[in-house]
Coordinates of N, CA, C and O in Angstrom, one line a residue:
X285 N 21.0 13.4 -45.9 CA 21.5 14.3 -44.9 C 23.0 14.0 -44.8 O 23.5 12.9 -44.8
X286 N 23.8 15.1 -44.8 CA 25.2 15.0 -44.7 C 25.7 15.6 -43.4 O 25.6 16.8 -43.2
X287 N 26.1 14.8 -42.5 CA 26.4 15.2 -41.1 C 27.9 15.0 -40.8 O 28.5 14.0 -41.2
X288 N 28.5 16.0 -40.2 CA 29.8 15.9 -39.7 C 29.8 15.0 -38.5 O 29.2 15.3 -37.5
X289 N 30.4 13.9 -38.6 CA 30.3 12.7 -37.7 C 30.2 13.1 -36.2 O 31.2 13.1 -35.5
X290 N 29.0 13.4 -35.8 CA 28.7 13.6 -34.3 C 29.5 14.8 -33.8 O 29.8 14.8 -32.6
X291 N 29.8 15.8 -34.6 CA 30.5 17.0 -34.1 C 29.6 18.2 -34.3 O 29.1 18.4 -35.4
X292 N 29.4 18.9 -33.3 CA 28.5 20.1 -33.3 C 29.4 21.3 -33.5 O 30.1 21.7 -32.7
X293 N 29.3 21.8 -34.7 CA 30.1 23.0 -35.1 C 29.2 24.3 -35.0 O 28.8 24.8 -36.0
X294 N 29.0 24.7 -33.8 CA 28.1 25.9 -33.6 C 28.8 27.1 -33.0 O 28.2 28.1 -32.7
X295 N 30.1 27.1 -32.8 CA 30.8 28.2 -32.2 C 31.7 28.9 -33.3 O 32.3 28.2 -34.2
X296 N 31.7 30.2 -33.3 CA 32.4 31.0 -34.3 C 33.9 31.2 -33.8 O 34.1 31.7 -32.7
X297 N 34.8 30.7 -34.6 CA 36.2 30.8 -34.3 C 36.8 32.1 -34.8 O 37.5 32.8 -34.1
X298 N 36.5 32.4 -36.1 CA 37.0 33.6 -36.7 C 36.0 34.1 -37.8 O 35.3 33.3 -38.4
X299 N 36.0 35.4 -38.0 CA 35.1 36.0 -38.9 C 35.8 37.2 -39.5 O 36.2 38.1 -38.8
X300 N 35.9 37.3 -40.8 CA 36.3 38.5 -41.6 C 35.5 38.5 -42.9 O 34.7 37.7 -43.1
X301 N 35.8 39.4 -43.8 CA 35.1 39.6 -45.0 C 35.3 38.4 -46.0 O 34.4 38.2 -46.8
X302 N 36.4 37.6 -45.8 CA 36.6 36.6 -46.8 C 36.5 35.2 -46.2 O 36.4 34.2 -46.9
X303 N 36.4 35.1 -44.8 CA 36.4 33.8 -44.2 C 35.6 33.8 -42.9 O 35.7 34.7 -42.1
X304 N 34.8 32.8 -42.8 CA 34.0 32.5 -41.6 C 34.3 31.1 -41.2 O 34.2 30.1 -41.9
X305 N 34.8 30.9 -39.9 CA 35.2 29.6 -39.4 C 34.3 29.2 -38.2 O 34.3 30.0 -37.2
X306 N 33.7 28.1 -38.3 CA 32.9 27.5 -37.2 C 33.7 26.3 -36.7 O 34.3 25.6 -37.4
X307 N 33.6 26.1 -35.4 CA 34.3 24.9 -34.8 C 33.4 24.3 -33.8 O 32.3 24.8 -33.4
X308 N 33.8 23.1 -33.3 CA 32.9 22.3 -32.5 C 32.9 22.7 -31.0 O 33.9 23.2 -30.5
X309 N 31.8 22.3 -30.4 CA 31.7 22.5 -29.0 C 32.2 21.2 -28.3 O 31.8 20.1 -28.7
X310 N 33.1 21.3 -27.3 CA 33.6 20.1 -26.7 C 32.5 19.4 -25.9 O 31.7 20.1 -25.2
X311 N 32.5 18.1 -25.9 CA 31.5 17.4 -25.1 C 32.0 17.2 -23.7 O 33.1 17.2 -23.4
X312 N 31.0 17.0 -22.8 CA 31.3 16.8 -21.4 C 31.9 15.4 -21.2 O 31.4 14.4 -21.7
X313 N 33.0 15.3 -20.4 CA 33.6 14.0 -20.1 C 32.8 13.2 -19.2 O 32.6 12.0 -19.4
X314 N 32.3 13.8 -18.1 CA 31.6 13.1 -17.1 C 30.1 13.1 -17.5 O 29.4 14.1 -17.5
X315 N 29.6 11.9 -18.0 CA 28.2 11.8 -18.3 C 27.7 10.4 -17.8 O 28.4 9.6 -17.2
X316 N 26.4 10.1 -18.1 CA 25.8 8.9 -17.6 C 26.5 7.7 -18.2 O 26.7 6.7 -17.4
X317 N 26.8 7.7 -19.5 CA 27.4 6.5 -20.1 C 28.8 6.2 -19.5 O 29.2 5.1 -19.2
X318 N 29.6 7.3 -19.2 CA 30.9 7.1 -18.6 C 30.7 6.5 -17.2 O 31.5 5.6 -16.9
X319 N 29.7 7.0 -16.5 CA 29.5 6.4 -15.1 C 29.2 4.9 -15.2 O 29.7 4.1 -14.4
X320 N 28.3 4.6 -16.1 CA 27.9 3.2 -16.3 C 29.1 2.3 -16.7 O 29.3 1.2 -16.1
X321 N 29.9 2.8 -17.6 CA 31.1 2.1 -18.0 C 32.1 1.9 -16.8 O 32.6 0.8 -16.7
X322 N 32.3 2.9 -16.0 CA 33.2 2.8 -14.9 C 32.6 1.8 -13.8 O 33.4 0.9 -13.3
X323 N 31.3 1.8 -13.6 CA 30.7 0.9 -12.6 C 30.8 -0.5 -13.1 O 31.1 -1.4 -12.3
X324 N 30.5 -0.8 -14.4 CA 30.7 -2.1 -14.9 C 32.1 -2.6 -14.9 O 32.3 -3.8 -14.6
X325 N 33.1 -1.7 -15.1 CA 34.5 -2.1 -15.0 C 34.8 -2.6 -13.6 O 35.4 -3.6 -13.4
X326 N 34.4 -1.8 -12.6 CA 34.6 -2.1 -11.2 C 33.9 -3.4 -10.8 O 34.5 -4.3 -10.2
X327 N 32.7 -3.6 -11.3 CA 32.0 -4.9 -11.1 C 32.7 -6.1 -11.6 O 32.8 -7.1 -11.0
X328 N 33.2 -5.9 -12.8 CA 34.0 -7.0 -13.4 C 35.2 -7.4 -12.6 O 35.5 -8.6 -12.5
X329 N 35.9 -6.4 -12.0 CA 37.0 -6.7 -11.2 C 36.6 -7.4 -9.9 O 37.3 -8.3 -9.5
X330 N 35.5 -7.0 -9.3 CA 35.0 -7.7 -8.1 C 34.6 -9.1 -8.5 O 34.8 -10.1 -7.7
X331 N 33.9 -9.3 -9.6 CA 33.5 -10.7 -10.0 C 34.7 -11.6 -10.2 O 34.7 -12.7 -9.9
X332 N 35.8 -11.0 -10.8 CA 37.0 -11.7 -11.1 C 37.7 -12.1 -9.8 O 38.2 -13.2 -9.6
X333 N 37.7 -11.2 -8.8 CA 38.4 -11.5 -7.5 C 37.6 -12.4 -6.7 O 38.2 -13.3 -6.0
X334 N 36.2 -12.3 -6.7 CA 35.4 -13.1 -5.7 C 34.7 -14.2 -6.3 O 34.2 -15.1 -5.6
X335 N 34.5 -14.3 -7.6 CA 33.8 -15.3 -8.3 C 34.6 -15.9 -9.4 O 35.8 -15.9 -9.4
X336 N 33.9 -16.3 -10.4 CA 34.5 -17.0 -11.6 C 34.9 -15.9 -12.6 O 34.3 -14.9 -12.8
X337 N 36.0 -16.2 -13.3 CA 36.5 -15.2 -14.3 C 35.5 -15.2 -15.5 O 35.4 -14.1 -16.2
X338 N 34.7 -16.2 -15.7 CA 33.8 -16.2 -16.8 C 32.6 -15.2 -16.6 O 32.1 -14.6 -17.5
X339 N 32.3 -15.1 -15.3 CA 31.2 -14.1 -15.0 C 31.7 -12.7 -15.2 O 31.0 -11.8 -15.6
X340 N 33.0 -12.5 -14.9 CA 33.6 -11.1 -15.1 C 33.7 -10.7 -16.5 O 33.9 -9.5 -16.8
X341 N 33.7 -11.6 -17.4 CA 34.0 -11.3 -18.8 C 32.9 -10.4 -19.4 O 33.2 -9.5 -20.2
X342 N 31.6 -10.6 -19.1 CA 30.5 -9.9 -19.7 C 30.5 -8.4 -19.3 O 30.5 -7.5 -20.1
X343 N 30.6 -8.1 -17.9 CA 30.6 -6.7 -17.6 C 31.9 -6.0 -18.1 O 31.9 -4.8 -18.5
X344 N 33.0 -6.7 -18.2 CA 34.2 -6.1 -18.7 C 34.1 -5.8 -20.2 O 34.5 -4.8 -20.7
X345 N 33.5 -6.7 -21.0 CA 33.2 -6.5 -22.4 C 32.3 -5.3 -22.6 O 32.6 -4.4 -23.5
X346 N 31.2 -5.2 -21.9 CA 30.3 -4.1 -22.0 C 31.0 -2.8 -21.6 O 30.8 -1.8 -22.3
X347 N 31.7 -2.8 -20.5 CA 32.4 -1.5 -20.1 C 33.4 -1.1 -21.1 O 33.6 0.1 -21.3
X348 N 34.2 -2.0 -21.6 CA 35.2 -1.7 -22.6 C 34.5 -1.1 -23.9 O 35.0 0.0 -24.4
X349 N 33.4 -1.6 -24.3 CA 32.7 -1.1 -25.5 C 32.2 0.3 -25.2 O 32.4 1.3 -26.0
X350 N 31.6 0.5 -24.0 CA 31.1 1.9 -23.6 C 32.2 2.9 -23.5 O 32.1 4.0 -24.0
X351 N 33.3 2.5 -22.8 CA 34.4 3.5 -22.6 C 35.1 3.8 -23.9 O 35.5 5.0 -24.2
X352 N 35.3 2.8 -24.8 CA 36.0 3.1 -26.1 C 35.1 3.9 -27.0 O 35.6 4.8 -27.7
X353 N 33.8 3.7 -27.0 CA 32.9 4.5 -27.7 C 32.9 5.9 -27.2 O 32.9 6.9 -28.0
X354 N 33.0 6.1 -25.9 CA 33.0 7.4 -25.3 C 34.3 8.2 -25.7 O 34.2 9.4 -26.0
X355 N 35.4 7.5 -25.7 CA 36.7 8.1 -26.1 C 36.6 8.5 -27.6 O 37.0 9.6 -27.9
X356 N 36.0 7.7 -28.4 CA 35.8 8.1 -29.8 C 35.0 9.3 -30.0 O 35.3 10.2 -30.7
X357 N 33.9 9.4 -29.3 CA 33.0 10.6 -29.4 C 33.6 11.8 -28.8 O 33.5 12.9 -29.3
X358 N 34.3 11.7 -27.6 CA 34.9 12.8 -27.0 C 36.1 13.4 -27.8 O 36.4 14.6 -27.8
X359 N 36.8 12.5 -28.6 CA 37.9 13.0 -29.3 C 37.5 13.7 -30.7 O 38.4 14.2 -31.4
X360 N 36.3 13.7 -31.0 CA 35.8 14.2 -32.3 C 36.0 15.7 -32.3 O 35.5 16.4 -31.4
X361 N 36.6 16.3 -33.3 CA 36.7 17.7 -33.5 C 36.4 18.0 -35.0 O 36.8 17.3 -35.9
X362 N 35.8 19.1 -35.2 CA 35.4 19.5 -36.5 C 35.5 21.0 -36.7 O 35.3 21.8 -35.8
X363 N 35.6 21.4 -38.0 CA 35.6 22.8 -38.3 C 34.9 23.0 -39.7 O 35.0 22.0 -40.5
X364 N 34.3 24.1 -39.9 CA 33.7 24.4 -41.1 C 34.2 25.8 -41.6 O 34.1 26.7 -40.8
X365 N 34.8 25.8 -42.7 CA 35.3 27.0 -43.3 C 34.4 27.5 -44.4 O 34.2 26.8 -45.4
X366 N 33.9 28.7 -44.3 CA 33.2 29.3 -45.4 C 34.2 30.3 -46.1 O 34.4 31.4 -45.5
X367 N 34.7 30.0 -47.2 CA 35.8 30.7 -47.8 C 35.3 31.4 -49.1 O 35.1 30.8 -50.1
X368 N 35.0 32.7 -49.0 CA 34.5 33.5 -50.1 C 35.6 33.6 -51.2 O 35.3 33.6 -52.4
X369 N 36.8 33.8 -50.8 CA 37.9 34.0 -51.8 C 38.1 32.7 -52.7 O 38.3 32.9 -53.9
X370 N 37.9 31.6 -52.1 CA 38.0 30.3 -52.9 C 36.6 29.9 -53.5 O 36.5 29.0 -54.3
X371 N 35.5 30.5 -52.9 CA 34.2 30.1 -53.3 C 33.8 28.7 -52.9 O 33.0 28.1 -53.5
X372 N 34.3 28.3 -51.7 CA 34.0 26.9 -51.3 C 33.7 26.9 -49.8 O 34.0 27.8 -49.0
X373 N 33.0 25.8 -49.4 CA 32.7 25.5 -48.0 C 33.6 24.2 -47.7 O 33.4 23.2 -48.4
X374 N 34.5 24.3 -46.8 CA 35.3 23.2 -46.4 C 34.8 22.7 -45.0 O 34.7 23.5 -44.1
X375 N 34.5 21.4 -45.0 CA 34.1 20.8 -43.7 C 35.0 19.6 -43.4 O 35.3 18.8 -44.3
X376 N 35.6 19.6 -42.2 CA 36.4 18.5 -41.9 C 36.2 18.1 -40.4 O 35.8 18.8 -39.6
X377 N 36.5 16.8 -40.2 CA 36.4 16.3 -38.8 C 37.6 15.4 -38.6 O 38.3 14.9 -39.5
X378 N 38.0 15.3 -37.3 CA 39.1 14.5 -36.9 C 38.8 13.8 -35.7 O 38.1 14.3 -34.8
X379 N 39.2 12.5 -35.6 CA 39.0 11.7 -34.4 C 40.4 11.2 -33.9 O 41.2 10.7 -34.8
X380 N 40.6 11.3 -32.7 CA 41.8 10.8 -32.0 C 43.1 11.4 -32.6 O 44.2 10.8 -32.5
X381 N 42.9 12.5 -33.4 CA 44.1 13.1 -34.0 C 44.6 12.4 -35.2 O 45.6 12.9 -35.8
X382 N 44.0 11.3 -35.6 CA 44.6 10.5 -36.7 C 43.6 10.4 -37.9 O 43.9 10.6 -39.0
X383 N 42.3 10.1 -37.6 CA 41.3 9.9 -38.6 C 40.8 11.2 -39.0 O 40.2 12.0 -38.2
X384 N 41.0 11.6 -40.3 CA 40.5 12.9 -40.7 C 39.8 12.8 -42.1 O 40.3 12.1 -43.0
X385 N 38.7 13.5 -42.2 CA 38.0 13.5 -43.5 C 37.7 15.0 -43.9 O 37.5 15.8 -43.0
X386 N 37.8 15.3 -45.1 CA 37.6 16.6 -45.6 C 36.5 16.6 -46.7 O 36.6 15.7 -47.6
X387 N 35.5 17.5 -46.6 CA 34.4 17.6 -47.6 C 34.4 19.0 -48.1 O 34.6 19.9 -47.4
X388 N 34.2 19.2 -49.4 CA 34.1 20.5 -50.0 C 32.8 20.7 -50.8 O 32.4 19.7 -51.4
X389 N 32.3 21.8 -50.7 CA 31.1 22.2 -51.5 C 31.3 23.6 -52.0 O 31.8 24.5 -51.3
X390 N 30.7 23.9 -53.2 CA 30.8 25.3 -53.7 C 29.8 26.2 -52.9 O 28.7 25.8 -52.6
X391 N 30.2 27.4 -52.6 CA 29.3 28.4 -51.9 C 28.1 28.7 -52.8 O 27.0 28.9 -52.3
X392 N 28.3 28.7 -54.1 CA 27.2 29.1 -55.0 C 26.0 28.1 -55.0 O 24.9 28.4 -55.3
X393 N 26.3 26.9 -54.5 CA 25.2 25.9 -54.5 C 24.4 25.9 -53.2 O 23.5 25.1 -53.0
X394 N 24.6 26.9 -52.3 CA 23.8 27.0 -51.1 C 22.5 27.7 -51.4 O 22.5 28.8 -52.0
X395 N 21.4 27.0 -51.2 CA 20.1 27.6 -51.4 C 19.6 28.5 -50.3 O 19.2 29.6 -50.4
X396 N 19.6 27.9 -49.1 CA 19.2 28.6 -47.9 C 19.6 27.9 -46.6 O 20.1 26.8 -46.7
X397 N 19.5 28.6 -45.5 CA 19.8 28.1 -44.2 C 18.5 27.6 -43.6 O 17.5 28.3 -43.6
X398 N 18.5 26.4 -43.0 CA 17.3 25.8 -42.5 C 17.4 25.7 -41.0 O 18.4 25.0 -40.5
X399 N 16.5 26.3 -40.2 CA 16.4 26.1 -38.8 C 15.2 25.3 -38.5 O 14.1 25.6 -38.8
X400 N 15.4 24.2 -37.8 CA 14.3 23.3 -37.4 C 14.5 22.9 -36.0 O 15.2 22.0 -35.6
X401 N 13.8 23.7 -35.1 CA 13.9 23.5 -33.7 C 15.3 23.9 -33.2 O 15.7 25.0 -33.3
X402 N 16.0 22.9 -32.6 CA 17.4 23.2 -32.2 C 18.5 22.8 -33.1 O 19.6 22.7 -32.8
X403 N 18.1 22.5 -34.4 CA 19.1 22.1 -35.4 C 19.2 23.2 -36.4 O 18.2 23.8 -36.8
X404 N 20.4 23.3 -37.0 CA 20.7 24.2 -38.0 C 21.4 23.5 -39.2 O 22.3 22.7 -38.9
X405 N 20.9 23.7 -40.4 CA 21.4 23.0 -41.5 C 21.5 24.0 -42.7 O 20.9 25.0 -42.7
X406 N 22.3 23.5 -43.7 CA 22.5 24.3 -44.9 C 21.9 23.4 -46.0 O 22.3 22.3 -46.2
X407 N 20.9 23.9 -46.8 CA 20.3 23.2 -47.9 C 21.0 23.6 -49.2 O 21.2 24.8 -49.5
X408 N 21.5 22.6 -49.9 CA 22.2 22.8 -51.1 C 21.3 22.7 -52.3 O 20.2 22.1 -52.1
X409 N 21.7 23.1 -53.5 CA 20.8 23.1 -54.6 C 20.6 21.7 -55.2 O 19.7 21.4 -56.0
X410 N 21.4 20.7 -54.8 CA 21.2 19.3 -55.2 C 20.5 18.5 -54.2 O 20.5 17.3 -54.1
X411 N 19.7 19.2 -53.3 CA 18.9 18.6 -52.2 C 19.7 18.0 -51.1 O 19.1 17.4 -50.2
X412 N 21.0 18.2 -51.0 CA 21.7 17.7 -49.8 C 21.5 18.7 -48.7 O 21.3 19.9 -48.9
X413 N 21.5 18.1 -47.5 CA 21.3 18.9 -46.3 C 22.5 18.7 -45.4 O 22.8 17.6 -45.0
X414 N 23.3 19.8 -45.2 CA 24.5 19.7 -44.4 C 24.1 20.2 -43.0 O 23.8 21.3 -42.8
X415 N 24.2 19.3 -42.1 CA 23.9 19.6 -40.7 C 25.0 20.3 -40.0 O 26.1 19.7 -40.0
X416 N 24.8 21.5 -39.5 CA 25.8 22.2 -38.8 C 25.8 21.9 -37.3 O 26.8 21.6 -36.7
X417 N 24.6 21.9 -36.7 CA 24.4 21.6 -35.3 C 23.1 21.0 -35.0 O 22.1 21.4 -35.6
X418 N 23.1 20.1 -34.1 CA 21.8 19.6 -33.6 C 21.9 19.3 -32.1 O 21.1 18.6 -31.5
X419 N 22.9 19.9 -31.5 CA 23.1 19.7 -30.0 C 22.1 20.6 -29.2 O 21.2 21.3 -29.8
X420 N 22.3 20.6 -27.9 CA 21.4 21.3 -27.0 C 21.7 22.8 -27.0 O 22.3 23.3 -26.0
X421 N 21.5 23.5 -28.0 CA 21.7 25.0 -28.1 C 20.3 25.6 -27.8 O 19.3 25.1 -28.2
X422 N 20.4 26.8 -27.3 CA 19.1 27.6 -27.1 C 18.7 28.1 -28.5 O 19.4 28.2 -29.4
X423 N 17.4 28.5 -28.5 CA 16.8 29.0 -29.8 C 17.5 30.3 -30.2 O 17.7 30.5 -31.4
X424 N 17.8 31.1 -29.2 CA 18.5 32.4 -29.6 C 19.9 32.1 -30.2 O 20.3 32.8 -31.1
X425 N 20.6 31.1 -29.6 CA 22.0 30.8 -30.1 C 21.9 30.3 -31.6 O 22.6 30.7 -32.4
X426 N 20.9 29.4 -31.8 CA 20.7 28.9 -33.2 C 20.3 30.0 -34.1 O 20.8 30.1 -35.3
X427 N 19.4 30.9 -33.7 CA 19.0 32.0 -34.6 C 20.1 33.0 -34.9 O 20.2 33.5 -36.0
X428 N 20.9 33.3 -33.9 CA 22.1 34.2 -34.1 C 23.1 33.5 -35.0 O 23.6 34.2 -35.9
X429 N 23.3 32.3 -34.9 CA 24.3 31.6 -35.8 C 23.7 31.5 -37.2 O 24.4 31.8 -38.2
X430 N 22.4 31.3 -37.4 CA 21.8 31.2 -38.7 C 21.8 32.6 -39.3 O 22.1 32.7 -40.5
X431 N 21.6 33.7 -38.5 CA 21.7 35.0 -39.1 C 23.1 35.4 -39.5 O 23.3 35.9 -40.6
X432 N 24.1 35.0 -38.7 CA 25.5 35.2 -39.1 C 25.9 34.5 -40.4 O 26.5 35.1 -41.3
X433 N 25.5 33.3 -40.5 CA 25.8 32.5 -41.7 C 25.1 33.1 -42.9 O 25.6 33.2 -44.0
X434 N 23.8 33.4 -42.8 CA 23.0 33.9 -43.9 C 23.5 35.3 -44.3 O 23.5 35.5 -45.5
X435 N 23.9 36.1 -43.4 CA 24.5 37.4 -43.8 C 25.8 37.2 -44.5 O 26.1 37.9 -45.5
X436 N 26.6 36.3 -44.1 CA 27.9 36.0 -44.7 C 27.7 35.5 -46.1 O 28.4 35.9 -47.0
X437 N 26.8 34.5 -46.3 CA 26.6 33.9 -47.6 C 25.6 34.6 -48.5 O 25.4 34.2 -49.6
X438 N 24.9 35.6 -47.9 CA 23.8 36.3 -48.6 C 22.7 35.4 -49.1 O 22.3 35.4 -50.3
X439 N 22.2 34.5 -48.2 CA 21.1 33.6 -48.5 C 20.1 33.8 -47.4 O 20.3 34.4 -46.3
X440 N 18.8 33.3 -47.6 CA 17.8 33.5 -46.6 C 17.8 32.4 -45.6 O 18.3 31.3 -45.8
X441 N 17.1 32.6 -44.5 CA 16.9 31.7 -43.4 C 15.5 31.2 -43.4 O 14.5 32.0 -43.4
X442 N 15.2 29.9 -43.4 CA 13.9 29.4 -43.3 C 13.8 28.6 -42.0 O 14.6 27.7 -41.7
X443 N 12.7 28.9 -41.2 CA 12.5 28.2 -40.0 C 11.3 27.3 -40.1 O 10.3 27.7 -40.7
X444 N 11.4 26.2 -39.5 CA 10.3 25.2 -39.5 C 9.7 25.0 -38.1 O 10.4 25.0 -37.1

């Protein structure tokens, strides 16, 4: 499976006869992991002020790991270009505005669009599976996106 690094590209940015562009859905900033990281950070400051510094190191290390991981995930942005004029599919992702990767595949090697529950993928002729989205989208949103991509690429949709 070939996945754009934790980026859900389920929104249509632009569509015309030669180009279809999908982009990512922004993640929520306030979530359970962020709350746990903030609580652990505050706990480490209390431990440092009222107890030993060695006790404060563990919650500080855990909160730092959680918060840095969260920043990495929140900064992820991706786009998928279906370019008929070039005959290619361009997929790229960017993290923190610096780390960027670009993948290309020929449009002719797309066999079908695969819908499996709340995930949408493109099956290539070399058995690669390119994951477009696996986030919490409704079934109607997934089916509409699959229909749009299949009409654009002139391939069939297979649901599991």
